Amino acid sequence: MKKVKKLTLLLNAILIPTVLPIISASCAKPEKGKLDKTNENNSGKVKEEEKTKEKNKTRVPGQPDPGDDVEVDPAGPPLRYPGDGSFGELGAGRNATVPDIDPKTFNALPNEEEKYKVEEASYIKGLESNDFFPKYSTFDATKFDVEKFDRDAKANNLPSFKDSVLKDFSVPNRDGKLVLNPFGNSLKGPYWQSEPLDAGRSRFIPNDKYKELLNQSFRIIFANTNEDLQNQTTATWGTTWILDYAKSDPNESYPTKWYLATNLHVAMSFRQGESHRDDPYHNISNGAEEAENYKKAEAEYNSSFENLKVQAKQLGYYEIPLTEYGVPVGGTTEPEFNWGKIYTDPRMKPHVNRFETAQKAFQAAQAASKGKTSRITLERFRRDTPLKTRLNYTYNDSNVEKITLDPEQVKIVYAGTNFLKTNPSDYVANDNLKNLQEMADFAVLEIDFSKSTSFRVTRNDRDFANYYFNNNINTPQDFAKYVTNDYANLPKEEQAKPANFDINEIYNKLNEDKVTVSYDTQKPDPNNPNGLIDTTIQTKTNKLNVNFLALGFPNAEGDNQIEDEKFLTPTDRISLRGAAAVWVNKPKNLKRTTDEEGWGVSRSLAIRNFRTKPGIFDLTIVSPTISDGASGFTVPKFFEEKDAPWKGKEFLFYGLGFSLNSWEPLGGSSGSQVRDIDRNIVGINFAAGDSAAVSLISLVLALRSNGIDYKGAYGKYNLEQYDLVYGGGKNQRTSYRQALEKLYNGDYKTHLFPEGVKNIPVDHQFKNTTSKR
C-alpha cells in the first residue's frame, strides 16, 4: 500500500549509520507495526527470507552478505518541499521557494546580501504557504525581545527573528539564554537552483584527488552477537578513514598501530568485553541486562500493536481495501490500516500514543541489545581501482577487499563527548536540555596489527567465488602495510593532514581565489553548418566552488543512479541490501560540471545562519538536537569516558558545521571524511537533512573552529574555540591528542605528533582570537 505519513515534515537532522539485522528472531516485528506504514502483512515475506538465510549455515555471523535485511535508522517520513508541491508522490506543483526572478538576473546581483534578500524572502514565503506547516502567528514571541534580536542580527550577519523561528533556529529569550528548537517543527527544502535528487555521484571516482581519498577510506562493519537472545546477531556499518599512526617503535619496518576516525555514533556499535574496562573510553556490553530490557519492550510493543488493531477494526479503520465496485484492491484478502483516519479521529489518539511510545522503546531496546562485538571488518577498494569508470557495488566489485579484525585489536581511543569545560546550562533555556553536555560526533579507533593472529583478506572476483589469499603477507608489518595501502611510505606532502584553520576563517579568501578547471562541451563544426564537435574549454572559477572532496560508503539500496534498474533481477535487488556504493560529492550528471578538483558548498537556506556565507552554520543554532528539541542525542548505557566529571548519557550537538553541494548520501556514509583540494582534512560527515535524499542537505562537523563571538546577538552563547584532533582551545577539555597522552604518556609519538603527544605542534596552536562572522 502507499505509505501514509503522519507528518509531512522531517524531524530535524538524522544520524545515518546502516543497521543490518542478520539472524534476528524478531525481524518481522518492526515491519509489522512500524509507523512508516507498510502493514503487518509484509511479515510473511520477511519470514520467507529468514528461512532462506537460515539455510546458509556456512556464512559468517554478522557479516553483511548479499540479501541481508537492512534497517536504516528511523528518520521520520520523507520530506516535502516548502510550498505546495515538488515532484513524484509529493505532488506536481511548483516549488514555492523559487524566487520570481530568472537565474541570470539573480546571478548578476551585486553581492551575497542582495542575493540573500531575494531568495530568503521566497524561502520563508514557501514555508508559510505550506498547508502542513505551523503558522508563525501561533508562536508565542512574548518571551523574546524581537526588536533587539533583529537589530543584533542585522549587525552580525544573522537571519531575522521571524526567519530564525520558522527555520527552528535557536534564539535567545529575554534572560539571554537560547531556546533550542523554538518552533519544534522543521521543514527543510532543497536550494531552489538545485537539480532534483542531486545527492552526489555514485560508484565513480572522477580524478586522482578522489582516488587518494578512496585509498585512505574504509567501510567499517561491526558484527555483534547477544548470546542471551536467541539468534540475535546484527551488523552495523559506517565509514572510517586514516587519521594517524604510531611512530614510537624505531625497530618496526612499518607502523602497526593505526588510528582511524569516524563518527561517535558509528563507533558506539563497537560493544566491548571486560578487558577494555580500563580504556579511557569504553563501551562494555551487558548481554543479560540488554536481553531482559529487549524482551520487556518487545512484549509491550506487540501488546500495543494488537490493541491498536482491535480499536481500529471496531471503528472500521482496519479493513480489506475495496474498489468502488466492492472488489478488493489488487486482489488482496488481507486488511490494511487506514492511517489517515486513525490519526484524525480523537478516539484513536490514546491508542496511537501508547503504540508510538512502545515502538520507540522497542526500537531503543533493539539498538541497545546488540551484545558483544564478535568481529570487525574493514572493506576497501584496491589501489589500482580505475578512474572515470562506473564501479560496482561492494559485494561484487573485483576491486573490493575485506580485512577481518579481532575485536581485541581495536580500542576506542577518543570520543567527542563533553569535550569543553563550559556547560550548556550557562546558555540554554530549555528545561529538558539545559543540564545536558555538548558533544562532537567524532571518535577515533586504534587498530593494533601487531595483535593479528591471521593475515586473511577476502577479495571479490566476478569470475570466481570469494577466496582467501595471503599475497606474501607474513608479518604484522606486512599486513598493516597492505591494509593501509602503504600510506606511511607516501611522501609527507602527499599525506592528508588535519587543517590548522576553519572554513569560517578562510571563507572569503576561498571566494576570491581562482582555480582553473576544464570541462567538456560542444561547439559548431566549421566544416558542417548543422553539426557540432566535441571540445574542451578551460575556465577560471572561485576556489570555493571546487575546493571540497567527500567520500563515503552509503547503503546500495539508496543509490538513485542504478542503470537499467528495470532489468535488475530479484536476486540483484536482494543483493543490494548488504552492499555499499562508494559515493562522492560530484553532481550525478557530470555533463553539467567538471570532473577535475572537488566541488563546492551548499547554498541551502534551510541551514544558513550566516546570511552572506552559504554553506556555513553553527550547530547549536541550526541543529542542536535530532528530535525538534524533545531530547538530546543518547549514547549507550554502558558507554563511558573513564574518570569523566559528568556521567550523563544525553548530549547536544555542538560545533562549527558546513554543508556541501551534491552531497547527501544516506545510511552508511556516517563518518565520511571531508578534505580540501590541498589535502587538508576539514570535517567529518555525520547527518543528513532527511531520510529520502530530497532536501540535498548533509551536516558536516568541522574538526576545528577558531570560535565565533556573536557580540551578544545570541545572548550568553558564543561558539567556543576547539580542535578535536590537536586540542588547545581556550575552554577545551579533551581531544584526540590528550586521549593518547592519557592512554600512554606524553612522550608517545605519532605521525601527527612527532615530538610527543604532550606537545601541540606550533602550526596548530591557537592564537586566542575568535573568528569574524
PDB file of C-alpha atoms in Angstrom, residues 408-519:
ATOM      1  CA  GLU A 408      40.792  -7.306  20.848  1.00  0.00           C
ATOM      2  CA  GLN A 409      42.892  -5.488  18.235  1.00  0.00           C
ATOM      3  CA  VAL A 410      40.677  -2.417  18.481  1.00  0.00           C
ATOM      4  CA  LYS A 411      40.217   0.313  21.099  1.00  0.00           C
ATOM      5  CA  ILE A 412      38.053   3.404  21.304  1.00  0.00           C
ATOM      6  CA  VAL A 413      40.805   5.946  21.835  1.00  0.00           C
ATOM      7  CA  TYR A 414      38.711   9.097  21.739  1.00  0.00           C
ATOM      8  CA  ALA A 415      35.077  10.197  21.712  1.00  0.00           C
ATOM      9  CA  GLY A 416      33.923  13.809  21.496  1.00  0.00           C
ATOM     10  CA  THR A 417      31.548  13.729  24.473  1.00  0.00           C
ATOM     11  CA  ASN A 418      31.638  16.651  26.920  1.00  0.00           C
ATOM     12  CA  PHE A 419      34.769  17.969  25.208  1.00  0.00           C
ATOM     13  CA  LEU A 420      34.501  21.514  26.588  1.00  0.00           C
ATOM     14  CA  LYS A 421      34.914  22.941  30.089  1.00  0.00           C
ATOM     15  CA  THR A 422      31.842  25.155  29.659  1.00  0.00           C
ATOM     16  CA  ASN A 423      28.308  23.981  30.486  1.00  0.00           C
ATOM     17  CA  PRO A 424      25.194  24.332  28.301  1.00  0.00           C
ATOM     18  CA  SER A 425      23.299  25.301  31.448  1.00  0.00           C
ATOM     19  CA  ASP A 426      25.070  28.671  31.202  1.00  0.00           C
ATOM     20  CA  TYR A 427      23.403  29.500  27.887  1.00  0.00           C
ATOM     21  CA  VAL A 428      20.483  27.067  27.256  1.00  0.00           C
ATOM     22  CA  ALA A 429      16.949  27.862  28.480  1.00  0.00           C
ATOM     23  CA  ASN A 430      15.076  24.606  27.715  1.00  0.00           C
ATOM     24  CA  ASP A 431      14.325  22.789  30.982  1.00  0.00           C
ATOM     25  CA  ASN A 432      14.703  19.364  29.355  1.00  0.00           C
ATOM     26  CA  LEU A 433      18.009  20.199  27.670  1.00  0.00           C
ATOM     27  CA  LYS A 434      19.903  22.732  29.767  1.00  0.00           C
ATOM     28  CA  ASN A 435      21.518  20.172  32.078  1.00  0.00           C
ATOM     29  CA  LEU A 436      22.945  18.075  29.248  1.00  0.00           C
ATOM     30  CA  GLN A 437      26.508  18.367  27.954  1.00  0.00           C
ATOM     31  CA  GLU A 438      27.747  19.054  24.445  1.00  0.00           C
ATOM     32  CA  MET A 439      29.239  16.539  22.052  1.00  0.00           C
ATOM     33  CA  ALA A 440      31.049  16.433  18.747  1.00  0.00           C
ATOM     34  CA  ASP A 441      30.060  13.406  16.663  1.00  0.00           C
ATOM     35  CA  PHE A 442      33.679  12.334  16.302  1.00  0.00           C
ATOM     36  CA  ALA A 443      35.606   9.291  17.514  1.00  0.00           C
ATOM     37  CA  VAL A 444      38.983   7.668  16.916  1.00  0.00           C
ATOM     38  CA  LEU A 445      39.681   3.917  16.925  1.00  0.00           C
ATOM     39  CA  GLU A 446      43.076   2.337  17.438  1.00  0.00           C
ATOM     40  CA  ILE A 447      43.839  -0.705  15.261  1.00  0.00           C
ATOM     41  CA  ASP A 448      46.796  -2.751  16.503  1.00  0.00           C
ATOM     42  CA  PHE A 449      48.008  -5.019  13.700  1.00  0.00           C
ATOM     43  CA  SER A 450      50.715  -6.479  15.962  1.00  0.00           C
ATOM     44  CA  LYS A 451      47.888  -8.483  17.578  1.00  0.00           C
ATOM     45  CA  SER A 452      46.812 -10.039  14.284  1.00  0.00           C
ATOM     46  CA  THR A 453      46.616 -13.820  14.532  1.00  0.00           C
ATOM     47  CA  SER A 454      45.931 -14.262  10.815  1.00  0.00           C
ATOM     48  CA  PHE A 455      46.569 -12.108   7.790  1.00  0.00           C
ATOM     49  CA  ARG A 456      43.450 -13.024   5.890  1.00  0.00           C
ATOM     50  CA  VAL A 457      41.988 -10.836   3.169  1.00  0.00           C
ATOM     51  CA  THR A 458      38.813 -11.623   1.234  1.00  0.00           C
ATOM     52  CA  ARG A 459      38.652 -10.438  -2.330  1.00  0.00           C
ATOM     53  CA  ASN A 460      35.616 -10.125  -4.546  1.00  0.00           C
ATOM     54  CA  ASP A 461      36.111 -11.508  -8.023  1.00  0.00           C
ATOM     55  CA  ARG A 462      33.397 -11.801 -10.616  1.00  0.00           C
ATOM     56  CA  ASP A 463      34.987 -14.842 -12.221  1.00  0.00           C
ATOM     57  CA  PHE A 464      35.388 -16.851  -9.033  1.00  0.00           C
ATOM     58  CA  ALA A 465      33.776 -17.186  -5.668  1.00  0.00           C
ATOM     59  CA  ASN A 466      35.203 -15.124  -2.795  1.00  0.00           C
ATOM     60  CA  TYR A 467      38.554 -16.541  -1.855  1.00  0.00           C
ATOM     61  CA  TYR A 468      41.198 -16.015   0.771  1.00  0.00           C
ATOM     62  CA  PHE A 469      44.784 -15.228  -0.116  1.00  0.00           C
ATOM     63  CA  ASN A 470      47.914 -14.191   1.734  1.00  0.00           C
ATOM     64  CA  ASN A 471      49.668 -12.226  -1.037  1.00  0.00           C
ATOM     65  CA  ASN A 472      53.054 -12.836   0.638  1.00  0.00           C
ATOM     66  CA  ILE A 473      51.854 -11.228   3.879  1.00  0.00           C
ATOM     67  CA  ASN A 474      53.931 -12.915   6.557  1.00  0.00           C
ATOM     68  CA  THR A 475      54.234 -10.391   9.394  1.00  0.00           C
ATOM     69  CA  PRO A 476      52.010  -7.843  11.163  1.00  0.00           C
ATOM     70  CA  GLN A 477      54.051  -5.135   9.446  1.00  0.00           C
ATOM     71  CA  ASP A 478      53.314  -6.652   6.031  1.00  0.00           C
ATOM     72  CA  PHE A 479      49.657  -6.896   6.914  1.00  0.00           C
ATOM     73  CA  ALA A 480      49.426  -3.277   8.124  1.00  0.00           C
ATOM     74  CA  LYS A 481      51.225  -2.088   5.004  1.00  0.00           C
ATOM     75  CA  TYR A 482      48.829  -3.973   2.757  1.00  0.00           C
ATOM     76  CA  VAL A 483      45.674  -2.862   4.556  1.00  0.00           C
ATOM     77  CA  THR A 484      46.690   0.823   4.670  1.00  0.00           C
ATOM     78  CA  ASN A 485      47.836   0.893   1.037  1.00  0.00           C
ATOM     79  CA  ASP A 486      51.400   1.706   2.158  1.00  0.00           C
ATOM     80  CA  TYR A 487      50.195   5.095   3.410  1.00  0.00           C
ATOM     81  CA  ALA A 488      53.099   5.584   5.844  1.00  0.00           C
ATOM     82  CA  ASN A 489      55.613   5.487   2.982  1.00  0.00           C
ATOM     83  CA  LEU A 490      53.909   8.186   0.950  1.00  0.00           C
ATOM     84  CA  PRO A 491      55.891  11.430   0.683  1.00  0.00           C
ATOM     85  CA  LYS A 492      54.859  13.731   3.540  1.00  0.00           C
ATOM     86  CA  GLU A 493      53.323  16.241   1.152  1.00  0.00           C
ATOM     87  CA  GLU A 494      51.017  13.511  -0.204  1.00  0.00           C
ATOM     88  CA  GLN A 495      49.673  12.538   3.225  1.00  0.00           C
ATOM     89  CA  ALA A 496      46.475  14.250   4.299  1.00  0.00           C
ATOM     90  CA  LYS A 497      46.613  16.323   7.483  1.00  0.00           C
ATOM     91  CA  PRO A 498      44.006  17.932   9.753  1.00  0.00           C
ATOM     92  CA  ALA A 499      43.565  21.592   8.851  1.00  0.00           C
ATOM     93  CA  ASN A 500      45.047  24.295  11.085  1.00  0.00           C
ATOM     94  CA  PHE A 501      42.239  26.671  10.115  1.00  0.00           C
ATOM     95  CA  ASP A 502      38.468  26.568   9.931  1.00  0.00           C
ATOM     96  CA  ILE A 503      36.265  27.196   6.921  1.00  0.00           C
ATOM     97  CA  ASN A 504      34.646  30.242   8.502  1.00  0.00           C
ATOM     98  CA  GLU A 505      38.060  31.927   8.798  1.00  0.00           C
ATOM     99  CA  ILE A 506      39.080  31.451   5.187  1.00  0.00           C
ATOM    100  CA  TYR A 507      35.628  31.593   3.568  1.00  0.00           C
ATOM    101  CA  ASN A 508      36.039  34.997   1.957  1.00  0.00           C
ATOM    102  CA  LYS A 509      39.509  34.152   0.690  1.00  0.00           C
ATOM    103  CA  LEU A 510      38.223  30.945  -0.900  1.00  0.00           C
ATOM    104  CA  ASN A 511      35.561  33.028  -2.599  1.00  0.00           C
ATOM    105  CA  GLU A 512      38.232  35.341  -4.031  1.00  0.00           C
ATOM    106  CA  ASP A 513      40.977  32.884  -5.038  1.00  0.00           C
ATOM    107  CA  LYS A 514      40.705  31.422  -8.537  1.00  0.00           C
ATOM    108  CA  VAL A 515      41.194  27.876  -9.792  1.00  0.00           C
ATOM    109  CA  THR A 516      41.451  26.891 -13.465  1.00  0.00           C
ATOM    110  CA  VAL A 517      39.356  23.893 -14.476  1.00  0.00           C
ATOM    111  CA  SER A 518      38.388  22.360 -17.797  1.00  0.00           C
ATOM    112  CA  TYR A 519      35.139  20.836 -18.915  1.00  0.00           C
TER     113      TYR A 519
END
